[in-house]
Each structure stands twice: as C-alpha cells, then as structure tokens.
Amino acid sequence: MKKKILACLLILFPILSLGVAKADTEKTKYVIASDSSFAPFVFQDSSNQYTGIDMDLIKAIAEDQGFEIEITNPGFDAAINAVQSGQADGIIAGMSVTDARKETFDFSDSYYTANTILGVKESSSISSYEDLNGKTVGVKNGTASQTFLTENQSKYGYKIKTFSDAASMYDSLNTGSIDAVMDDEPVIKYSISQGQKLKAPIAGTPIGETAFAVKKGSNPELLEKFNKGLANLKANGEFQKILDKYLASNSTTTSSIADETTIWGLLKNNYKQLLSGLGITLSLALISFVIAIFIGIIFGIFSVSPYKSLRLISEIFVDVIRGIPLMILAAFIFWGIPNFIESLTGQQSPINDFVAGTIALSLNSAAYIAEIVRGGIKAVPVGQMEASRSLGISYGKTMRKIVLPQATKLMLPNFVNQFVIALKDTTIVSAIGLVELFQTGKIIIARNYQSFKMYAILAIFYLVIITLLTRLAKRLEKRIQ
Ligand code: ASN
C-alpha cells in the first residue's frame, strides 16, 4: 500500500506542478485579497465594482506610495488562505488584529476599531446572550466573531453554524434556519441602514483593531508602504473622507438592492457579470474535459494492457483520484501545493485559480473516463482480439483497428454523461474563490439577499446550457453511430 501511495505521488507531482509559476523576486505589483461581501468595508456597488472603505483605502495608499495592485475578492476565509499559501501578498478585509493571528500574520497600523455584535431578525424575541440557549448562531468561518462564539459557547449554550460566505449566512438568517448571526458591528449596522430587516439587541464586544496584514515574515516592504501611506492619508484628511463616504449618516453609497427585487431587475443589473461567469464555467468544463479525455484514454488503455505494471499505474491513478473529493483536490492544488513549495524553497509560487480549477477537474474527470474506457474495451467480446491475434495481427493494431472503434461507440453515451457531470462539478471548484457562474450568483446575492430569484436564475442557466449541450452531443453521437 505504501508503495502504491509513493508511486501515485510520483505520478501526480509533475502533473500538478505544471501549472505552478514561480513568482518574481522583484515585485512591481502586489496581489491583495479581500472579502467578497463585507459592507461597508468591501462590497459591490450598483455597477458591480468592488467598493467600500477597504477598497478605497488600499487604492489610495497604492497611489500615494506608487505601487500597483491587483485586488481579488474570494471571501474572507479564502482570502486568508490565499495570503498563507502565497497566492496573495496582503489581505485587507476589515480584518481584526488578534493574538492568535499575530502568530501567522504581520499587521499594519490600525485604521479602525470594530466590535463583534449579534444580529437577529427584526421580529426576533432574542434580547440577551442568555436567550440564545439551545438556539443556532451563524458565523463566517475563520473570523474573529467565530472565535468569540466558540469561547462563549459553553457559557450560553448555543449551537454554532459556520458559513464560508456572508451571503449564505444572511440567507439562512432570513429563512429562519439559524436564529442569529455574529458579525462586525459596522457590517450589521450598515445592513440595517440599507433596509435589511435586522436588529442588534445586545451591545457589541471589542474584538480588536482592524488592520491590513501580510503573511508573517513576508513582504515587509509592503507593510511599510501601507503604514506610510496610511499616515499620509490621515494627515491630509483623505482617510477621513473615505470613512465619511461610507459611514456618515448621510452617506450616499448604497448597494442597488432596490432595483434588484425582480428577476428582470436582477438580470438587467447583472447580465454582464452572469455572462462572464458563464464564460468561465464553460471554459473550465470544456478545457478540463478535453484534457481529461486525453489522460483518461491513456489510463483506460493502460488498465486493459497485457503489462501488469501499466495496469497497476492505472489502478493507482483511478483509486487515488476517485478517492479524493473534488473540493479537497482543488484546495490541495490551489492552496496546499504552493504552500508546500514555499516551505521548501522559500519562494512564493502562486498558481492561478483557473489553472488550479482546470487541473482538479481534469484529473477528476480523467479517473472516471479511464473507467469508461476500460468498461468499453472490456465490453468488446474477447474472441475478436483472439481471432485477430491468431491471424498474426499485432496487439496495437488489433486495438486500434478492431477493438477501439467498437468500444468507442459503446463509450459515447457515457462520455456525454461524464461531460454533464463535469459541467456541474465546476460549481464545486468555486470553493477556491474562482468566480464562475455559481460564485457570481453568490456574490450578487451577498449584495441584495435575493436568494430565491437568483438561485432560480442560476438553475435555469445551468439547465438551458446542459440541455443544449446534451442535445448537441446526442446528435453527434447518432452521426458517429
Ligand atoms: N472582522 C472579521 C475578522 O477579522 C473580518 C471579516 O469578516 N471580513 O475576522
């Protein structure tokens, strides 16, 4: 068994490291990761651009200090992972400075002080922590609020439910599957000011200063530039202007909740984003499927080879890949491997999320395709191979000319099936923060809380695409048959 595992790591490692690009030692541009929905710190405005205190602040500091930035918004937990694995250079996401975090992050000077606070539905009767006994409180994974809840759980006897993003958390509160949420005070208060039917019955508890962070020991110059820039902006009044823009009671920045209450309004405001998400979903599915067919056929043919070693390699590949959930495979490639390489070489080795997603999906589908190919070949009666070999025709030629043409016909319907599965599986890959169609929808919901309509739109998008593609594939299949 040990040998098997070692052999499969040897096979997988070169494949996985293909997509890994070495980072430049001299940085001209910094990748900054942030939350996907944490208004007023970071959220999408009505034209789908990320805005908020954090976005304005990091842009102003970059301009003040003369460096370039690229911002990604995968969500808080994913942003933290991105910085720890070297996918991003820094994180700005209303992030609280805590002692535990100081072990793994270096923090800038503080630019805000936030409390964590309990949010409940307007109609809720919860008015103290004691009322939470037996109730369920939602919280975003990896946040300071989660630490607060965990530390006080035995005292108040509530259950904790963790979410990977704000959208699903607030949705669950709205639908009643959880009784309360714990989040930063400015965030809950901002939602209330934007018309969300929430209230905060208990005074907030301090969770620390809010600051920008880099991975401990890396990018010290970026931290220094941030601090210098922040000091300059505080001195020239720019910083206060940014705060006022989002926090003052007459603040004019609103998300476009009002015009997004109908399906038509949702589509009208977000069609560009949805189409771009759809483009990513289709590219992911198609590219990974082509690669998967290639790898799958090779391993499928290995699996029926007269050579035991080839059969063994194929068996290991299929067993390992089928035995690992796709989401873990994607997280391993996107966060795990760069983290491992960095710990070995000391060099940041970020891998693009699309590349990581494509590799994960390709490997996953390849394992199933290898099985389809094996089944197809096995379904061709052995007599045919024997007859051909007894006529003196080589194994390779018999495979190519006699067995494979018949097997292919048998495999076709399964290929179509596998493609549909691969297309649906793209949604799983959104876990690494890749903004494909599903993630696009979740980001939109995080802004307007229209989960019923938005998920209905997404379901219809997938249904239409999958129906069209299966029809097309059926036609092709008929022609080939
Ligand atoms: N305030 C949260 C934390 O530091 C950050 C967030 O949810 N974006 O954990």
PDB file of C-alpha atoms in Angstrom, residues 93-364:
ATOM      1  CA  ALA A  93     -10.888  42.767   4.660  1.00  0.00           C
ATOM      2  CA  GLY A  94     -11.949  44.569   7.813  1.00  0.00           C
ATOM      3  CA  MET A  95      -9.550  42.129   9.449  1.00  0.00           C
ATOM      4  CA  SER A  96      -9.248  42.224  13.227  1.00  0.00           C
ATOM      5  CA  VAL A  97      -5.837  42.065  14.859  1.00  0.00           C
ATOM      6  CA  THR A  98      -5.923  39.169  17.311  1.00  0.00           C
ATOM      7  CA  ASP A  99      -3.156  37.471  19.287  1.00  0.00           C
ATOM      8  CA  ALA A 100      -3.751  34.174  17.524  1.00  0.00           C
ATOM      9  CA  ARG A 101      -3.476  35.828  14.129  1.00  0.00           C
ATOM     10  CA  LYS A 102      -0.244  37.566  15.101  1.00  0.00           C
ATOM     11  CA  GLU A 103       1.362  34.110  15.068  1.00  0.00           C
ATOM     12  CA  THR A 104       0.840  33.822  11.318  1.00  0.00           C
ATOM     13  CA  PHE A 105       0.376  37.403  10.111  1.00  0.00           C
ATOM     14  CA  ASP A 106       2.201  40.715  10.388  1.00  0.00           C
ATOM     15  CA  PHE A 107      -0.246  43.566  10.808  1.00  0.00           C
ATOM     16  CA  SER A 108      -0.100  47.187   9.700  1.00  0.00           C
ATOM     17  CA  ASP A 109      -1.048  50.122  11.900  1.00  0.00           C
ATOM     18  CA  SER A 110      -4.726  50.037  12.698  1.00  0.00           C
ATOM     19  CA  TYR A 111      -7.212  52.025  10.632  1.00  0.00           C
ATOM     20  CA  TYR A 112     -10.414  51.174  12.503  1.00  0.00           C
ATOM     21  CA  THR A 113     -11.657  49.638  15.727  1.00  0.00           C
ATOM     22  CA  ALA A 114     -14.531  47.222  15.454  1.00  0.00           C
ATOM     23  CA  ASN A 115     -16.796  45.303  17.796  1.00  0.00           C
ATOM     24  CA  THR A 116     -18.433  41.998  17.092  1.00  0.00           C
ATOM     25  CA  ILE A 117     -22.170  42.098  17.549  1.00  0.00           C
ATOM     26  CA  LEU A 118     -25.177  39.819  17.413  1.00  0.00           C
ATOM     27  CA  GLY A 119     -27.700  40.353  14.645  1.00  0.00           C
ATOM     28  CA  VAL A 120     -31.217  38.886  14.724  1.00  0.00           C
ATOM     29  CA  LYS A 121     -34.328  39.269  12.626  1.00  0.00           C
ATOM     30  CA  GLU A 122     -36.406  42.354  13.370  1.00  0.00           C
ATOM     31  CA  SER A 123     -39.208  40.130  14.662  1.00  0.00           C
ATOM     32  CA  SER A 124     -36.953  38.031  16.932  1.00  0.00           C
ATOM     33  CA  SER A 125     -37.516  37.894  20.679  1.00  0.00           C
ATOM     34  CA  ILE A 126     -33.806  37.358  21.461  1.00  0.00           C
ATOM     35  CA  SER A 127     -32.595  40.252  23.577  1.00  0.00           C
ATOM     36  CA  SER A 128     -29.642  38.858  25.546  1.00  0.00           C
ATOM     37  CA  TYR A 129     -26.947  36.193  25.207  1.00  0.00           C
ATOM     38  CA  GLU A 130     -28.895  34.087  27.741  1.00  0.00           C
ATOM     39  CA  ASP A 131     -31.788  33.922  25.260  1.00  0.00           C
ATOM     40  CA  LEU A 132     -29.514  32.061  22.861  1.00  0.00           C
ATOM     41  CA  ASN A 133     -29.650  28.855  24.921  1.00  0.00           C
ATOM     42  CA  GLY A 134     -30.413  25.992  22.501  1.00  0.00           C
ATOM     43  CA  LYS A 135     -30.538  28.382  19.528  1.00  0.00           C
ATOM     44  CA  THR A 136     -28.241  28.362  16.479  1.00  0.00           C
ATOM     45  CA  VAL A 137     -25.918  31.257  15.736  1.00  0.00           C
ATOM     46  CA  GLY A 138     -24.316  31.633  12.304  1.00  0.00           C
ATOM     47  CA  VAL A 139     -20.839  32.992  11.734  1.00  0.00           C
ATOM     48  CA  LYS A 140     -18.328  33.244   8.912  1.00  0.00           C
ATOM     49  CA  ASN A 141     -15.546  30.684   9.062  1.00  0.00           C
ATOM     50  CA  GLY A 142     -12.148  31.944  10.204  1.00  0.00           C
ATOM     51  CA  THR A 143     -13.402  35.232  11.601  1.00  0.00           C
ATOM     52  CA  ALA A 144     -12.792  36.895  14.939  1.00  0.00           C
ATOM     53  CA  SER A 145     -16.538  36.625  15.570  1.00  0.00           C
ATOM     54  CA  GLN A 146     -16.229  32.852  15.252  1.00  0.00           C
ATOM     55  CA  THR A 147     -13.505  32.852  17.931  1.00  0.00           C
ATOM     56  CA  PHE A 148     -15.753  34.912  20.186  1.00  0.00           C
ATOM     57  CA  LEU A 149     -18.657  32.495  19.704  1.00  0.00           C
ATOM     58  CA  THR A 150     -16.520  29.425  20.323  1.00  0.00           C
ATOM     59  CA  GLU A 151     -15.068  30.906  23.503  1.00  0.00           C
ATOM     60  CA  ASN A 152     -18.501  31.709  24.936  1.00  0.00           C
ATOM     61  CA  GLN A 153     -20.410  28.676  23.711  1.00  0.00           C
ATOM     62  CA  SER A 154     -20.407  26.675  26.937  1.00  0.00           C
ATOM     63  CA  LYS A 155     -21.449  29.758  28.902  1.00  0.00           C
ATOM     64  CA  TYR A 156     -24.584  30.455  26.849  1.00  0.00           C
ATOM     65  CA  GLY A 157     -25.389  27.021  25.364  1.00  0.00           C
ATOM     66  CA  TYR A 158     -25.979  27.982  21.722  1.00  0.00           C
ATOM     67  CA  LYS A 159     -25.065  25.939  18.641  1.00  0.00           C
ATOM     68  CA  ILE A 160     -22.658  27.424  16.122  1.00  0.00           C
ATOM     69  CA  LYS A 161     -23.104  27.103  12.389  1.00  0.00           C
ATOM     70  CA  THR A 162     -20.186  28.241  10.216  1.00  0.00           C
ATOM     71  CA  PHE A 163     -20.534  29.631   6.718  1.00  0.00           C
ATOM     72  CA  SER A 164     -17.933  30.231   4.035  1.00  0.00           C
ATOM     73  CA  ASP A 165     -19.529  33.479   2.922  1.00  0.00           C
ATOM     74  CA  ALA A 166     -21.808  36.228   4.146  1.00  0.00           C
ATOM     75  CA  ALA A 167     -24.484  35.574   1.526  1.00  0.00           C
ATOM     76  CA  SER A 168     -25.328  32.089   2.716  1.00  0.00           C
ATOM     77  CA  MET A 169     -25.150  33.204   6.353  1.00  0.00           C
ATOM     78  CA  TYR A 170     -27.591  36.110   5.991  1.00  0.00           C
ATOM     79  CA  ASP A 171     -29.791  33.985   3.735  1.00  0.00           C
ATOM     80  CA  SER A 172     -30.030  31.350   6.437  1.00  0.00           C
ATOM     81  CA  LEU A 173     -30.997  34.011   8.963  1.00  0.00           C
ATOM     82  CA  ASN A 174     -33.683  35.339   6.636  1.00  0.00           C
ATOM     83  CA  THR A 175     -35.104  31.888   6.003  1.00  0.00           C
ATOM     84  CA  GLY A 176     -35.044  31.021   9.703  1.00  0.00           C
ATOM     85  CA  SER A 177     -32.626  28.083   9.590  1.00  0.00           C
ATOM     86  CA  ILE A 178     -30.447  29.942  12.090  1.00  0.00           C
ATOM     87  CA  ASP A 179     -31.649  32.260  14.865  1.00  0.00           C
ATOM     88  CA  ALA A 180     -28.884  34.866  14.909  1.00  0.00           C
ATOM     89  CA  VAL A 181     -25.626  35.857  13.268  1.00  0.00           C
ATOM     90  CA  MET A 182     -22.426  37.236  14.747  1.00  0.00           C
ATOM     91  CA  ASP A 183     -20.566  39.745  12.614  1.00  0.00           C
ATOM     92  CA  ASP A 184     -18.667  43.020  12.861  1.00  0.00           C
ATOM     93  CA  GLU A 185     -20.743  45.879  14.243  1.00  0.00           C
ATOM     94  CA  PRO A 186     -20.261  48.285  11.314  1.00  0.00           C
ATOM     95  CA  VAL A 187     -21.313  45.497   8.962  1.00  0.00           C
ATOM     96  CA  ILE A 188     -24.582  44.691  10.734  1.00  0.00           C
ATOM     97  CA  LYS A 189     -25.346  48.379  11.295  1.00  0.00           C
ATOM     98  CA  TYR A 190     -24.660  49.118   7.643  1.00  0.00           C
ATOM     99  CA  SER A 191     -27.058  46.354   6.521  1.00  0.00           C
ATOM    100  CA  ILE A 192     -29.719  47.813   8.802  1.00  0.00           C
ATOM    101  CA  SER A 193     -29.146  51.281   7.362  1.00  0.00           C
ATOM    102  CA  GLN A 194     -29.572  49.744   3.899  1.00  0.00           C
ATOM    103  CA  GLY A 195     -33.034  48.465   4.771  1.00  0.00           C
ATOM    104  CA  GLN A 196     -32.288  44.898   5.889  1.00  0.00           C
ATOM    105  CA  LYS A 197     -34.871  43.702   8.395  1.00  0.00           C
ATOM    106  CA  LEU A 198     -32.341  43.082  11.164  1.00  0.00           C
ATOM    107  CA  LYS A 199     -31.692  44.411  14.624  1.00  0.00           C
ATOM    108  CA  ALA A 200     -28.769  44.284  17.051  1.00  0.00           C
ATOM    109  CA  PRO A 201     -30.313  43.797  20.524  1.00  0.00           C
ATOM    110  CA  ILE A 202     -27.069  43.473  22.533  1.00  0.00           C
ATOM    111  CA  ALA A 203     -24.196  45.962  22.717  1.00  0.00           C
ATOM    112  CA  GLY A 204     -21.085  44.903  20.754  1.00  0.00           C
ATOM    113  CA  THR A 205     -17.913  43.403  22.245  1.00  0.00           C
ATOM    114  CA  PRO A 206     -14.466  44.671  21.197  1.00  0.00           C
ATOM    115  CA  ILE A 207     -12.582  42.153  19.040  1.00  0.00           C
ATOM    116  CA  GLY A 208      -9.544  44.262  18.329  1.00  0.00           C
ATOM    117  CA  GLU A 209      -8.190  46.793  15.906  1.00  0.00           C
ATOM    118  CA  THR A 210      -8.801  46.484  12.192  1.00  0.00           C
ATOM    119  CA  ALA A 211      -5.675  46.385  10.027  1.00  0.00           C
ATOM    120  CA  PHE A 212      -4.045  45.291   6.797  1.00  0.00           C
ATOM    121  CA  ALA A 213      -1.966  42.095   7.002  1.00  0.00           C
ATOM    122  CA  VAL A 214       0.758  40.176   5.195  1.00  0.00           C
ATOM    123  CA  LYS A 215       1.960  36.650   5.858  1.00  0.00           C
ATOM    124  CA  LYS A 216       4.353  36.645   8.815  1.00  0.00           C
ATOM    125  CA  GLY A 217       7.853  37.464   7.638  1.00  0.00           C
ATOM    126  CA  SER A 218       6.967  38.120   4.005  1.00  0.00           C
ATOM    127  CA  ASN A 219       6.539  41.378   2.089  1.00  0.00           C
ATOM    128  CA  PRO A 220       7.812  43.641   4.912  1.00  0.00           C
ATOM    129  CA  GLU A 221       8.254  46.464   2.389  1.00  0.00           C
ATOM    130  CA  LEU A 222       4.554  46.274   1.513  1.00  0.00           C
ATOM    131  CA  LEU A 223       3.616  46.662   5.156  1.00  0.00           C
ATOM    132  CA  GLU A 224       5.946  49.612   5.472  1.00  0.00           C
ATOM    133  CA  LYS A 225       4.451  51.280   2.402  1.00  0.00           C
ATOM    134  CA  PHE A 226       0.963  50.672   3.780  1.00  0.00           C
ATOM    135  CA  ASN A 227       1.841  52.317   7.088  1.00  0.00           C
ATOM    136  CA  LYS A 228       3.499  55.294   5.410  1.00  0.00           C
ATOM    137  CA  GLY A 229       0.589  55.717   3.007  1.00  0.00           C
ATOM    138  CA  LEU A 230      -1.959  55.442   5.816  1.00  0.00           C
ATOM    139  CA  ALA A 231      -0.108  58.094   7.835  1.00  0.00           C
ATOM    140  CA  ASN A 232      -0.059  60.409   4.811  1.00  0.00           C
ATOM    141  CA  LEU A 233      -3.776  59.918   4.153  1.00  0.00           C
ATOM    142  CA  LYS A 234      -4.590  60.532   7.805  1.00  0.00           C
ATOM    143  CA  ALA A 235      -2.512  63.713   7.756  1.00  0.00           C
ATOM    144  CA  ASN A 236      -4.017  65.143   4.580  1.00  0.00           C
ATOM    145  CA  GLY A 237      -7.620  64.365   5.515  1.00  0.00           C
ATOM    146  CA  GLU A 238      -8.156  61.824   2.709  1.00  0.00           C
ATOM    147  CA  PHE A 239      -8.646  58.973   5.161  1.00  0.00           C
ATOM    148  CA  GLN A 240     -11.429  60.793   6.999  1.00  0.00           C
ATOM    149  CA  LYS A 241     -13.104  61.493   3.671  1.00  0.00           C
ATOM    150  CA  ILE A 242     -13.102  57.773   2.872  1.00  0.00           C
ATOM    151  CA  LEU A 243     -14.635  56.936   6.272  1.00  0.00           C
ATOM    152  CA  ASP A 244     -17.280  59.640   5.906  1.00  0.00           C
ATOM    153  CA  LYS A 245     -18.163  58.463   2.426  1.00  0.00           C
ATOM    154  CA  TYR A 246     -19.307  55.098   3.800  1.00  0.00           C
ATOM    155  CA  LEU A 247     -20.118  55.694   7.447  1.00  0.00           C
ATOM    156  CA  ALA A 248     -21.658  59.142   7.722  1.00  0.00           C
ATOM    157  CA  SER A 249     -25.408  59.017   8.228  1.00  0.00           C
ATOM    158  CA  ASN A 250     -25.974  60.935   5.009  1.00  0.00           C
ATOM    159  CA  SER A 251     -23.651  58.565   3.148  1.00  0.00           C
ATOM    160  CA  THR A 252     -24.667  58.298  -0.486  1.00  0.00           C
ATOM    161  CA  THR A 253     -23.121  54.936  -1.217  1.00  0.00           C
ATOM    162  CA  THR A 254     -25.817  52.343  -1.413  1.00  0.00           C
ATOM    163  CA  SER A 255     -25.873  48.987  -2.980  1.00  0.00           C
ATOM    164  CA  SER A 256     -28.560  48.601  -5.588  1.00  0.00           C
ATOM    165  CA  ILE A 257     -30.914  46.486  -3.508  1.00  0.00           C
ATOM    166  CA  ALA A 258     -33.959  48.470  -4.560  1.00  0.00           C
ATOM    167  CA  ASP A 259     -33.763  47.779  -8.290  1.00  0.00           C
ATOM    168  CA  GLU A 260     -32.897  44.127  -7.810  1.00  0.00           C
ATOM    169  CA  THR A 261     -36.093  42.784  -6.317  1.00  0.00           C
ATOM    170  CA  THR A 262     -37.476  41.328  -9.546  1.00  0.00           C
ATOM    171  CA  ILE A 263     -35.983  38.688 -11.851  1.00  0.00           C
ATOM    172  CA  TRP A 264     -35.928  41.272 -14.610  1.00  0.00           C
ATOM    173  CA  GLY A 265     -34.124  43.812 -12.391  1.00  0.00           C
ATOM    174  CA  LEU A 266     -31.596  41.174 -11.348  1.00  0.00           C
ATOM    175  CA  LEU A 267     -30.897  40.205 -14.941  1.00  0.00           C
ATOM    176  CA  LYS A 268     -30.737  43.786 -16.152  1.00  0.00           C
ATOM    177  CA  ASN A 269     -28.221  44.818 -13.486  1.00  0.00           C
ATOM    178  CA  ASN A 270     -26.108  41.693 -13.553  1.00  0.00           C
ATOM    179  CA  TYR A 271     -26.255  40.166 -17.020  1.00  0.00           C
ATOM    180  CA  LYS A 272     -22.669  41.152 -17.834  1.00  0.00           C
ATOM    181  CA  GLN A 273     -21.377  39.545 -14.662  1.00  0.00           C
ATOM    182  CA  LEU A 274     -23.510  36.441 -15.184  1.00  0.00           C
ATOM    183  CA  LEU A 275     -22.344  36.041 -18.771  1.00  0.00           C
ATOM    184  CA  SER A 276     -18.740  36.394 -17.739  1.00  0.00           C
ATOM    185  CA  GLY A 277     -19.311  33.774 -15.009  1.00  0.00           C
ATOM    186  CA  LEU A 278     -20.955  31.532 -17.588  1.00  0.00           C
ATOM    187  CA  GLY A 279     -17.950  32.012 -19.876  1.00  0.00           C
ATOM    188  CA  ILE A 280     -15.616  30.854 -17.104  1.00  0.00           C
ATOM    189  CA  THR A 281     -17.864  27.873 -16.299  1.00  0.00           C
ATOM    190  CA  LEU A 282     -17.964  26.769 -19.937  1.00  0.00           C
ATOM    191  CA  SER A 283     -14.228  27.265 -20.464  1.00  0.00           C
ATOM    192  CA  LEU A 284     -13.493  25.334 -17.275  1.00  0.00           C
ATOM    193  CA  ALA A 285     -15.752  22.465 -18.305  1.00  0.00           C
ATOM    194  CA  LEU A 286     -14.603  22.290 -21.923  1.00  0.00           C
ATOM    195  CA  ILE A 287     -10.860  22.708 -21.390  1.00  0.00           C
ATOM    196  CA  SER A 288     -10.761  20.302 -18.479  1.00  0.00           C
ATOM    197  CA  PHE A 289     -12.864  17.765 -20.359  1.00  0.00           C
ATOM    198  CA  VAL A 290     -10.547  17.770 -23.388  1.00  0.00           C
ATOM    199  CA  ILE A 291      -7.555  17.245 -21.092  1.00  0.00           C
ATOM    200  CA  ALA A 292      -9.481  14.593 -19.146  1.00  0.00           C
ATOM    201  CA  ILE A 293     -10.339  12.639 -22.298  1.00  0.00           C
ATOM    202  CA  PHE A 294      -6.686  12.597 -23.227  1.00  0.00           C
ATOM    203  CA  ILE A 295      -5.465  11.456 -19.786  1.00  0.00           C
ATOM    204  CA  GLY A 296      -8.475   9.157 -19.290  1.00  0.00           C
ATOM    205  CA  ILE A 297      -7.926   7.304 -22.576  1.00  0.00           C
ATOM    206  CA  ILE A 298      -4.268   6.750 -21.736  1.00  0.00           C
ATOM    207  CA  PHE A 299      -5.061   5.328 -18.289  1.00  0.00           C
ATOM    208  CA  GLY A 300      -8.057   3.414 -19.683  1.00  0.00           C
ATOM    209  CA  ILE A 301      -5.842   1.682 -22.249  1.00  0.00           C
ATOM    210  CA  PHE A 302      -3.238   1.053 -19.544  1.00  0.00           C
ATOM    211  CA  SER A 303      -5.928  -0.657 -17.479  1.00  0.00           C
ATOM    212  CA  VAL A 304      -6.500  -3.376 -20.106  1.00  0.00           C
ATOM    213  CA  SER A 305      -2.858  -3.663 -21.112  1.00  0.00           C
ATOM    214  CA  PRO A 306      -1.190  -7.081 -21.056  1.00  0.00           C
ATOM    215  CA  TYR A 307       1.547  -5.459 -18.883  1.00  0.00           C
ATOM    216  CA  LYS A 308       0.914  -5.701 -15.176  1.00  0.00           C
ATOM    217  CA  SER A 309       2.898  -2.529 -14.360  1.00  0.00           C
ATOM    218  CA  LEU A 310       0.716  -0.418 -16.657  1.00  0.00           C
ATOM    219  CA  ARG A 311      -2.433  -1.921 -15.181  1.00  0.00           C
ATOM    220  CA  LEU A 312      -1.110  -1.118 -11.714  1.00  0.00           C
ATOM    221  CA  ILE A 313      -0.315   2.514 -12.608  1.00  0.00           C
ATOM    222  CA  SER A 314      -3.807   2.951 -13.996  1.00  0.00           C
ATOM    223  CA  GLU A 315      -5.404   1.332 -10.972  1.00  0.00           C
ATOM    224  CA  ILE A 316      -3.499   3.618  -8.597  1.00  0.00           C
ATOM    225  CA  PHE A 317      -4.418   6.716 -10.575  1.00  0.00           C
ATOM    226  CA  VAL A 318      -8.115   5.858 -10.651  1.00  0.00           C
ATOM    227  CA  ASP A 319      -8.238   4.802  -6.993  1.00  0.00           C
ATOM    228  CA  VAL A 320      -6.415   7.866  -5.703  1.00  0.00           C
ATOM    229  CA  ILE A 321      -8.292  10.461  -7.719  1.00  0.00           C
ATOM    230  CA  ARG A 322     -11.695   8.850  -7.209  1.00  0.00           C
ATOM    231  CA  GLY A 323     -10.969   8.552  -3.523  1.00  0.00           C
ATOM    232  CA  ILE A 324     -10.358  12.277  -3.021  1.00  0.00           C
ATOM    233  CA  PRO A 325     -13.356  14.639  -3.036  1.00  0.00           C
ATOM    234  CA  LEU A 326     -13.064  17.176  -5.846  1.00  0.00           C
ATOM    235  CA  MET A 327     -13.249  20.119  -3.460  1.00  0.00           C
ATOM    236  CA  ILE A 328     -10.287  18.827  -1.477  1.00  0.00           C
ATOM    237  CA  LEU A 329      -8.340  18.113  -4.658  1.00  0.00           C
ATOM    238  CA  ALA A 330      -8.913  21.708  -5.819  1.00  0.00           C
ATOM    239  CA  ALA A 331      -7.974  23.168  -2.426  1.00  0.00           C
ATOM    240  CA  PHE A 332      -4.884  20.950  -2.308  1.00  0.00           C
ATOM    241  CA  ILE A 333      -3.709  22.137  -5.726  1.00  0.00           C
ATOM    242  CA  PHE A 334      -4.597  25.793  -5.192  1.00  0.00           C
ATOM    243  CA  TRP A 335      -3.524  26.302  -1.562  1.00  0.00           C
ATOM    244  CA  GLY A 336      -1.703  23.177  -0.448  1.00  0.00           C
ATOM    245  CA  ILE A 337       0.934  22.743  -3.135  1.00  0.00           C
ATOM    246  CA  PRO A 338       2.029  26.421  -3.322  1.00  0.00           C
ATOM    247  CA  ASN A 339       2.262  26.419   0.474  1.00  0.00           C
ATOM    248  CA  PHE A 340       4.387  23.265   0.355  1.00  0.00           C
ATOM    249  CA  ILE A 341       6.668  24.639  -2.368  1.00  0.00           C
ATOM    250  CA  GLU A 342       7.094  27.872  -0.447  1.00  0.00           C
ATOM    251  CA  SER A 343       8.063  26.000   2.681  1.00  0.00           C
ATOM    252  CA  LEU A 344      10.683  24.088   0.679  1.00  0.00           C
ATOM    253  CA  THR A 345      12.123  26.873  -1.466  1.00  0.00           C
ATOM    254  CA  GLY A 346      11.188  29.998   0.481  1.00  0.00           C
ATOM    255  CA  GLN A 347       9.791  31.371  -2.793  1.00  0.00           C
ATOM    256  CA  GLN A 348       6.158  32.304  -3.278  1.00  0.00           C
ATOM    257  CA  SER A 349       4.754  30.077  -6.023  1.00  0.00           C
ATOM    258  CA  PRO A 350       1.227  31.219  -6.710  1.00  0.00           C
ATOM    259  CA  ILE A 351      -0.932  29.276  -9.109  1.00  0.00           C
ATOM    260  CA  ASN A 352      -3.756  30.906 -10.973  1.00  0.00           C
ATOM    261  CA  ASP A 353      -7.213  29.864  -9.698  1.00  0.00           C
ATOM    262  CA  PHE A 354      -8.450  28.987 -13.172  1.00  0.00           C
ATOM    263  CA  VAL A 355      -5.404  26.776 -13.799  1.00  0.00           C
ATOM    264  CA  ALA A 356      -5.836  25.086 -10.405  1.00  0.00           C
ATOM    265  CA  GLY A 357      -9.548  24.529 -11.060  1.00  0.00           C
ATOM    266  CA  THR A 358      -8.842  23.133 -14.524  1.00  0.00           C
ATOM    267  CA  ILE A 359      -6.205  20.711 -13.207  1.00  0.00           C
ATOM    268  CA  ALA A 360      -8.520  19.495 -10.429  1.00  0.00           C
ATOM    269  CA  LEU A 361     -11.459  18.986 -12.777  1.00  0.00           C
ATOM    270  CA  SER A 362      -9.278  17.342 -15.448  1.00  0.00           C
ATOM    271  CA  LEU A 363      -7.822  14.823 -13.024  1.00  0.00           C
ATOM    272  CA  ASN A 364     -11.231  14.108 -11.528  1.00  0.00           C
TER     273      ASN A 364
END
